[in-house]
Amino acid sequence: MRAALRSELLDRLYGRDDPAWDEWVAGLSAAERDELESLLDVYLRELDGRDADALAGLGRALGVHERARREIANGGYWDRTHALVWLALLRDAPDRDLLRTHCTETPRERAAAARILYAAETDDCATTGVDLLLRDEPESFSVFGVDTLYRVAERDPSPFFERAAADFARWPPALQRQALLVVRHLTTVVGDADLSWVVGSLSSPDPSVRSAAWRALGAYGWNRAVRDTVDLAAIAADPTPPVRASAYRALGTWGDAEAIAAIEAAGTADPDARARVTAAETLVSQRTSAEAVDPNDPPRADLGAGRTASANGRSVDETAAFDIAWAWAVEHARFDRLARDISRDRDRLHDEVRG
């Protein structure tokens, strides 16, 4: 039965100007309709464009659109979830009040509801989508939810940034980290959006949020207005080594003289071994591939008075500790380049043999 239905579906989809879905469906048994609906689910996930638009007509003929709306209004959690998935596949956005009333109880439902608007390419995708995802007291999302938040915000970042500027401080840390992840990947479309809340999150009491903020800001080295509000001198004062390491990586992404000087000032004297290695790796990565990096000549920063004088004002212990991190980073970079060279040579030899 399934093979016959598939053959007929494809013939009507590709072999006729008018697929006449209503006429076909009207002559099918209940079992055949169920099987055809299963096939429709498969093809809607594989096809797009005009083919998907045509298949949406089959969904209407099968009554999927109206049944999904009834299940959202009257069904339980799993009924609603199943209905939301169908409407997203069919690119059929229902009345927004229906979504607001029945689909904001859980993060999964919020994301599925917003995904319908994205799939249907509605004019209010960003405004209503962000509202569905982040209204009232939102919780953290699954990977699908974060991806949905990114996609609706990419359409128009203003609603997302406005909501975050107003509510970010009230969100749980897990959701704050996810919002910062979205900011990190929206870098090319933010325009003149308010990023003060991103900079403000560098002072969050939660170290994981501070790290996420640095990772987000790493993508905004081009934005002088944002950079001017970041206190680079405060990096060394952060009590959490992973946060300082995230700051070094972000500054390495910025990559200009000011950022490199800030890494040298804090990273070369960092009391944590892992953070020192991150600083050293970041500084080594700034050297050009053609430039030989001397493992015995790490950068030196004047750390001020109050310490036992040694090389350029650094204590003996600090100097030795960073020298070790620097040598390790240089050696690691050398082996990385060697491995890449070997891979290129292998590919070249492989091409020559095959040629």
CSV table of C-alpha atoms in Angstrom, one decimal:
chain,number,residue,atom,x,y,z
A,1,MET,CA,0.0,0.0,0.0
A,2,ARG,CA,2.8,2.5,0.9
A,3,ALA,CA,4.6,1.9,-2.4
A,4,ALA,CA,1.5,2.5,-4.4
A,5,LEU,CA,0.6,5.6,-2.5
A,6,ARG,CA,4.2,6.9,-2.9
A,7,SER,CA,4.1,6.3,-6.7
A,8,GLU,CA,0.7,8.1,-7.0
A,9,LEU,CA,1.9,11.0,-4.8
A,10,LEU,CA,5.0,11.6,-6.9
A,11,ASP,CA,3.1,11.3,-10.1
A,12,ARG,CA,0.6,13.9,-9.0
A,13,LEU,CA,3.4,16.2,-7.6
A,14,TYR,CA,5.7,16.1,-10.7
A,15,GLY,CA,3.6,14.6,-13.5
A,16,ARG,CA,0.5,16.9,-13.5
A,17,ASP,CA,-0.2,20.5,-13.8
A,18,ASP,CA,-3.0,20.1,-11.2
A,19,PRO,CA,-2.4,17.4,-8.6
A,20,ALA,CA,-6.1,17.3,-7.6
A,21,TRP,CA,-5.3,16.4,-4.0
A,22,ASP,CA,-8.9,16.8,-2.8
A,23,GLU,CA,-10.3,14.4,-5.4
A,24,TRP,CA,-7.6,11.8,-4.6
A,25,VAL,CA,-7.9,12.0,-0.9
A,26,ALA,CA,-11.7,11.7,-1.1
A,27,GLY,CA,-11.4,8.3,-2.6
A,28,LEU,CA,-9.0,6.8,0.0
A,29,SER,CA,-9.8,4.6,2.9
A,30,ALA,CA,-8.9,5.7,6.5
A,31,ALA,CA,-5.9,3.4,6.5
A,32,GLU,CA,-4.7,4.8,3.2
A,33,ARG,CA,-5.1,8.3,4.5
A,34,ASP,CA,-3.0,7.5,7.6
A,35,GLU,CA,-0.3,6.0,5.4
A,36,LEU,CA,-0.4,9.0,3.0
A,37,GLU,CA,0.0,11.4,6.0
A,38,SER,CA,3.1,9.5,7.0
A,39,LEU,CA,4.5,9.9,3.5
A,40,LEU,CA,3.6,13.6,3.5
A,41,ASP,CA,5.6,14.0,6.8
A,42,VAL,CA,8.7,12.4,5.1
A,43,TYR,CA,8.6,14.5,1.9
A,44,LEU,CA,7.9,17.8,3.7
A,45,ARG,CA,11.2,17.2,5.6
A,46,GLU,CA,13.1,16.6,2.4
A,47,LEU,CA,11.6,19.1,-0.1
A,48,ASP,CA,11.3,22.8,-0.2
A,49,GLY,CA,10.3,25.6,-2.5
A,50,ARG,CA,7.5,25.0,-4.9
A,51,ASP,CA,7.4,21.3,-4.1
A,52,ALA,CA,6.8,22.0,-0.5
A,53,ASP,CA,4.1,24.6,-1.4
A,54,ALA,CA,2.4,22.0,-3.5
A,55,LEU,CA,2.5,19.4,-0.8
A,56,ALA,CA,0.9,21.8,1.6
A,57,GLY,CA,-2.2,21.5,-0.5
A,58,LEU,CA,-2.1,17.7,0.2
A,59,GLY,CA,-1.9,18.5,3.9
A,60,ARG,CA,-5.1,20.7,3.6
A,61,ALA,CA,-6.8,17.9,1.7
A,62,LEU,CA,-6.0,15.5,4.5
A,63,GLY,CA,-7.3,18.0,7.1
A,64,VAL,CA,-3.9,18.3,8.8
A,65,HIS,CA,-4.1,22.1,9.1
A,66,GLU,CA,-7.5,22.2,10.9
A,67,ARG,CA,-6.7,19.2,13.0
A,68,ALA,CA,-3.5,20.8,14.2
A,69,ARG,CA,-5.3,23.9,15.3
A,70,ARG,CA,-7.8,21.9,17.3
A,71,GLU,CA,-5.1,19.9,18.9
A,72,ILE,CA,-3.3,23.1,20.0
A,73,ALA,CA,-6.5,24.5,21.5
A,74,ASN,CA,-7.8,21.4,23.1
A,75,GLY,CA,-5.0,18.8,23.3
A,76,GLY,CA,-2.5,17.9,25.9
A,77,TYR,CA,1.3,18.6,25.8
A,78,TRP,CA,2.2,15.9,23.3
A,79,ASP,CA,-0.9,16.7,21.1
A,80,ARG,CA,0.2,20.3,21.0
A,81,THR,CA,3.8,19.5,20.2
A,82,HIS,CA,2.8,17.2,17.4
A,83,ALA,CA,0.5,19.8,16.0
A,84,LEU,CA,3.2,22.5,16.1
A,85,VAL,CA,5.6,20.3,14.2
A,86,TRP,CA,3.0,19.7,11.5
A,87,LEU,CA,2.3,23.4,11.1
A,88,ALA,CA,6.0,24.2,10.8
A,89,LEU,CA,6.4,21.5,8.1
A,90,LEU,CA,3.4,22.9,6.3
A,91,ARG,CA,4.6,26.5,6.7
A,92,ASP,CA,1.2,27.4,8.0
A,93,ALA,CA,1.2,30.0,10.8
A,94,PRO,CA,-2.0,30.0,12.8
A,95,ASP,CA,-3.6,32.9,14.7
A,96,ARG,CA,-1.0,34.4,17.0
A,97,ASP,CA,-3.4,34.5,20.0
A,98,LEU,CA,-3.8,30.7,19.7
A,99,LEU,CA,0.0,30.4,20.0
A,100,ARG,CA,0.3,32.9,22.9
A,101,THR,CA,-2.6,31.3,24.8
A,102,HIS,CA,-1.6,27.6,24.5
A,103,CYS,CA,2.0,27.3,23.5
A,104,THR,CA,4.1,29.1,26.1
A,105,GLU,CA,4.0,26.7,29.0
A,106,THR,CA,7.3,25.0,28.2
A,107,PRO,CA,10.5,26.0,26.4
A,108,ARG,CA,9.9,23.3,23.9
A,109,GLU,CA,6.4,24.6,23.0
A,110,ARG,CA,7.7,28.2,22.8
A,111,ALA,CA,10.4,27.2,20.4
A,112,ALA,CA,8.1,25.1,18.2
A,113,ALA,CA,5.6,27.9,18.0
A,114,ALA,CA,8.2,30.5,17.0
A,115,ARG,CA,9.6,28.0,14.5
A,116,ILE,CA,6.3,28.0,12.7
A,117,LEU,CA,6.6,31.8,12.1
A,118,TYR,CA,10.2,31.4,10.9
A,119,ALA,CA,9.2,28.5,8.5
A,120,ALA,CA,6.2,30.4,7.2
A,121,GLU,CA,8.4,33.6,6.7
A,122,THR,CA,5.7,35.8,8.3
A,123,ASP,CA,6.2,39.5,8.6
A,124,ASP,CA,6.0,39.3,12.4
A,125,CYS,CA,8.5,36.5,12.6
A,126,ALA,CA,11.0,38.5,14.7
A,127,THR,CA,8.6,40.5,16.9
A,128,THR,CA,6.1,37.7,17.7
A,129,GLY,CA,8.8,35.0,17.6
A,130,VAL,CA,10.9,36.7,20.2
A,131,ASP,CA,7.8,37.5,22.3
A,132,LEU,CA,6.8,33.8,22.3
A,133,LEU,CA,10.3,32.7,23.2
A,134,LEU,CA,11.1,35.3,25.9
A,135,ARG,CA,7.9,36.6,27.3
A,136,ASP,CA,6.9,36.3,31.0
A,137,GLU,CA,9.4,34.0,32.8
A,138,PRO,CA,11.3,32.1,30.2
A,139,GLU,CA,13.5,29.2,30.9
A,140,SER,CA,16.6,27.9,29.1
A,141,PHE,CA,16.1,26.1,25.8
A,142,SER,CA,17.3,23.0,24.1
A,143,VAL,CA,19.7,23.3,21.1
A,144,PHE,CA,16.6,23.5,18.9
A,145,GLY,CA,15.3,26.4,20.9
A,146,VAL,CA,18.5,28.3,20.8
A,147,ASP,CA,18.7,27.8,17.1
A,148,THR,CA,15.2,29.1,16.7
A,149,LEU,CA,16.0,32.2,18.8
A,150,TYR,CA,19.0,32.9,16.5
A,151,ARG,CA,17.0,32.4,13.3
A,152,VAL,CA,14.1,34.7,14.3
A,153,ALA,CA,16.6,37.3,15.6
A,154,GLU,CA,18.6,37.1,12.4
A,155,ARG,CA,15.5,38.2,10.5
A,156,ASP,CA,15.4,41.4,12.5
A,157,PRO,CA,17.7,41.7,15.6
A,158,SER,CA,15.9,44.7,17.1
A,159,PRO,CA,13.1,42.9,19.0
A,160,PHE,CA,15.7,40.5,20.5
A,161,PHE,CA,18.1,43.1,21.6
A,162,GLU,CA,15.3,45.3,23.0
A,163,ARG,CA,13.9,42.4,25.0
A,164,ALA,CA,17.4,41.4,26.3
A,165,ALA,CA,18.2,45.0,27.3
A,166,ALA,CA,15.0,45.1,29.4
A,167,ASP,CA,14.9,41.6,30.9
A,168,PHE,CA,18.4,40.0,30.7
A,169,ALA,CA,19.1,40.6,34.4
A,170,ARG,CA,16.0,38.7,35.4
A,171,TRP,CA,16.7,35.6,33.3
A,172,PRO,CA,18.3,32.5,34.8
A,173,PRO,CA,22.1,32.1,34.1
A,174,ALA,CA,21.5,29.2,31.7
A,175,LEU,CA,19.2,31.4,29.5
A,176,GLN,CA,21.6,34.4,29.8
A,177,ARG,CA,24.4,32.2,28.4
A,178,GLN,CA,22.2,31.2,25.5
A,179,ALA,CA,21.2,34.8,24.8
A,180,LEU,CA,24.9,35.7,24.7
A,181,LEU,CA,25.6,32.8,22.4
A,182,VAL,CA,23.0,34.2,20.0
A,183,VAL,CA,24.7,37.6,20.2
A,184,ARG,CA,28.0,36.0,19.4
A,185,HIS,CA,26.6,34.7,16.1
A,186,LEU,CA,24.5,37.8,15.1
A,187,THR,CA,27.6,40.0,14.7
A,188,THR,CA,27.0,40.9,11.0
A,189,VAL,CA,23.4,42.0,11.4
A,190,VAL,CA,23.3,43.9,14.7
A,191,GLY,CA,23.5,47.4,13.3
A,192,ASP,CA,23.2,49.9,16.0
A,193,ALA,CA,21.6,47.6,18.5
A,194,ASP,CA,22.1,48.3,22.2
A,195,LEU,CA,24.9,46.0,23.4
A,196,SER,CA,25.3,47.6,26.8
A,197,TRP,CA,23.7,44.6,28.5
A,198,VAL,CA,26.3,42.4,26.9
A,199,VAL,CA,29.1,44.5,28.4
A,200,GLY,CA,27.3,44.7,31.7
A,201,SER,CA,27.2,40.9,31.9
A,202,LEU,CA,31.0,40.9,32.3
A,203,SER,CA,30.1,41.9,35.9
A,204,SER,CA,27.7,39.0,36.4
A,205,PRO,CA,28.0,37.1,39.7
A,206,ASP,CA,27.9,33.9,37.7
A,207,PRO,CA,31.4,33.1,36.2
A,208,SER,CA,29.8,31.1,33.4
A,209,VAL,CA,27.9,34.1,32.3
A,210,ARG,CA,31.0,36.3,32.4
A,211,SER,CA,32.8,33.8,30.2
A,212,ALA,CA,29.9,33.7,27.7
A,213,ALA,CA,29.9,37.5,27.6
A,214,TRP,CA,33.6,37.5,26.7
A,215,ARG,CA,33.0,34.9,24.0
A,216,ALA,CA,30.2,37.0,22.6
A,217,LEU,CA,32.3,40.2,22.7
A,218,GLY,CA,35.1,38.5,20.8
A,219,ALA,CA,33.0,38.8,17.7
A,220,TYR,CA,32.7,42.6,18.1
A,221,GLY,CA,36.3,43.8,17.8
A,222,TRP,CA,35.2,45.9,14.9
A,223,ASN,CA,32.7,47.8,17.0
A,224,ARG,CA,34.6,50.7,18.6
A,225,ALA,CA,31.6,51.9,20.5
A,226,VAL,CA,31.3,48.6,22.3
A,227,ARG,CA,35.0,48.2,22.9
A,228,ASP,CA,35.3,51.6,24.5
A,229,THR,CA,32.9,50.5,27.2
A,230,VAL,CA,35.0,47.4,28.1
A,231,ASP,CA,37.4,47.8,31.0
A,232,LEU,CA,40.4,45.7,29.9
A,233,ALA,CA,42.3,46.5,33.0
A,234,ALA,CA,39.7,44.6,35.0
A,235,ILE,CA,40.5,41.3,33.4
A,236,ALA,CA,43.3,40.5,35.9
A,237,ALA,CA,41.0,41.2,38.8
A,238,ASP,CA,38.4,38.5,37.8
A,239,PRO,CA,38.7,35.7,40.4
A,240,THR,CA,37.8,32.9,38.0
A,241,PRO,CA,40.6,31.5,35.7
A,242,PRO,CA,38.3,30.3,33.0
A,243,VAL,CA,36.8,33.8,32.7
A,244,ARG,CA,40.2,35.3,32.3
A,245,ALA,CA,41.0,32.7,29.7
A,246,SER,CA,37.9,33.6,27.8
A,247,ALA,CA,38.9,37.2,27.9
A,248,TYR,CA,42.3,36.4,26.4
A,249,ARG,CA,40.7,34.5,23.6
A,250,ALA,CA,38.3,37.3,22.9
A,251,LEU,CA,41.1,39.9,22.8
A,252,GLY,CA,43.1,37.6,20.5
A,253,THR,CA,40.2,37.6,18.2
A,254,TRP,CA,40.2,41.5,18.3
A,255,GLY,CA,43.9,41.2,17.4
A,256,ASP,CA,45.0,44.8,17.4
A,257,ALA,CA,47.8,46.4,19.4
A,258,GLU,CA,45.6,47.5,22.3
A,259,ALA,CA,44.1,44.0,22.7
A,260,ILE,CA,47.5,42.3,22.5
A,261,ALA,CA,48.9,44.7,25.1
A,262,ALA,CA,46.0,43.9,27.4
A,263,ILE,CA,46.7,40.1,27.1
A,264,GLU,CA,50.4,40.7,27.8
A,265,ALA,CA,49.6,42.9,30.9
A,266,ALA,CA,47.2,40.3,32.5
A,267,GLY,CA,48.1,37.0,30.9
A,268,THR,CA,51.9,37.0,31.5
A,269,ALA,CA,51.3,37.4,35.2
A,270,ASP,CA,48.2,35.2,35.5
A,271,PRO,CA,48.4,33.0,38.7
A,272,ASP,CA,46.6,30.1,37.0
A,273,ALA,CA,48.6,27.7,34.9
A,274,ARG,CA,45.8,26.9,32.4
A,275,ALA,CA,44.9,30.6,32.0
A,276,ARG,CA,48.6,31.4,31.4
A,277,VAL,CA,48.8,28.7,28.7
A,278,THR,CA,45.7,30.3,27.0
A,279,ALA,CA,47.3,33.7,27.1
A,280,ALA,CA,50.5,32.3,25.6
A,281,GLU,CA,48.7,30.4,22.9
A,282,THR,CA,46.7,33.5,22.0
A,283,LEU,CA,49.9,35.6,21.8
A,284,VAL,CA,51.7,33.0,19.7
A,285,SER,CA,48.8,32.8,17.3
A,286,GLN,CA,49.2,36.5,16.6
A,287,ARG,CA,52.6,35.9,15.1
A,288,THR,CA,52.6,35.5,11.3
A,289,SER,CA,53.1,31.9,10.0
A,290,ALA,CA,56.3,33.0,8.3
A,291,GLU,CA,57.7,34.6,11.5
A,292,ALA,CA,59.9,32.3,13.6
A,293,VAL,CA,58.6,32.4,17.2
A,294,ASP,CA,61.4,32.1,19.7
A,295,PRO,CA,60.4,29.8,22.6
A,296,ASN,CA,63.0,31.5,24.7
A,297,ASP,CA,61.7,35.1,24.1
A,298,PRO,CA,58.2,35.5,25.6
A,299,PRO,CA,56.6,38.9,25.7
A,300,ARG,CA,57.4,40.9,28.8
A,301,ALA,CA,55.0,43.3,30.5
A,302,ASP,CA,55.8,45.8,33.2
A,303,LEU,CA,53.6,44.8,36.1
A,304,GLY,CA,54.4,47.8,38.3
A,305,ALA,CA,55.9,48.1,41.7
A,306,GLY,CA,55.4,46.1,44.8
A,307,ARG,CA,56.9,42.9,43.6
A,308,THR,CA,60.4,41.3,43.8
A,309,ALA,CA,62.2,42.9,40.8
A,310,SER,CA,63.3,40.7,38.0
A,311,ALA,CA,62.9,40.7,34.3
A,312,ASN,CA,61.0,44.0,33.4
A,313,GLY,CA,59.5,44.3,36.9
A,314,ARG,CA,58.1,40.8,37.2
A,315,SER,CA,58.8,38.4,40.0
A,316,VAL,CA,61.1,35.5,39.4
A,317,ASP,CA,58.2,33.0,39.9
A,318,GLU,CA,55.9,34.9,37.5
A,319,THR,CA,58.6,35.1,34.9
A,320,ALA,CA,59.5,31.4,35.1
A,321,ALA,CA,55.8,30.4,35.1
A,322,PHE,CA,54.9,32.3,32.0
A,323,ASP,CA,58.2,31.2,30.3
A,324,ILE,CA,57.0,27.6,30.6
A,325,ALA,CA,53.6,28.4,29.2
A,326,TRP,CA,55.2,30.3,26.3
A,327,ALA,CA,57.6,27.5,25.5
A,328,TRP,CA,54.7,25.0,25.5
A,329,ALA,CA,52.5,27.2,23.3
A,330,VAL,CA,55.3,27.7,20.8
A,331,GLU,CA,56.0,24.0,20.6
A,332,HIS,CA,52.3,23.2,20.3
A,333,ALA,CA,52.0,25.7,17.4
A,334,ARG,CA,55.1,24.2,15.7
A,335,PHE,CA,53.7,20.7,15.8
A,336,ASP,CA,50.3,22.0,14.6
A,337,ARG,CA,52.0,23.6,11.5
A,338,LEU,CA,54.0,20.4,11.0
A,339,ALA,CA,50.9,18.3,11.0
A,340,ARG,CA,49.2,20.7,8.5
A,341,ASP,CA,52.2,20.6,6.3
A,342,ILE,CA,52.2,16.8,6.4
A,343,SER,CA,48.5,16.7,5.5
A,344,ARG,CA,49.1,19.0,2.5
A,345,ASP,CA,52.0,16.9,1.3
A,346,ARG,CA,49.9,13.7,1.7
A,347,ASP,CA,47.1,15.3,-0.3
A,348,ARG,CA,49.5,16.5,-3.0
A,349,LEU,CA,51.1,13.0,-3.3
A,350,HIS,CA,47.7,11.4,-3.4
A,351,ASP,CA,46.6,13.7,-6.2
A,352,GLU,CA,49.9,13.0,-8.1
A,353,VAL,CA,49.4,9.2,-7.8
A,354,ARG,CA,45.8,9.4,-8.9
A,355,GLY,CA,46.7,11.8,-11.7
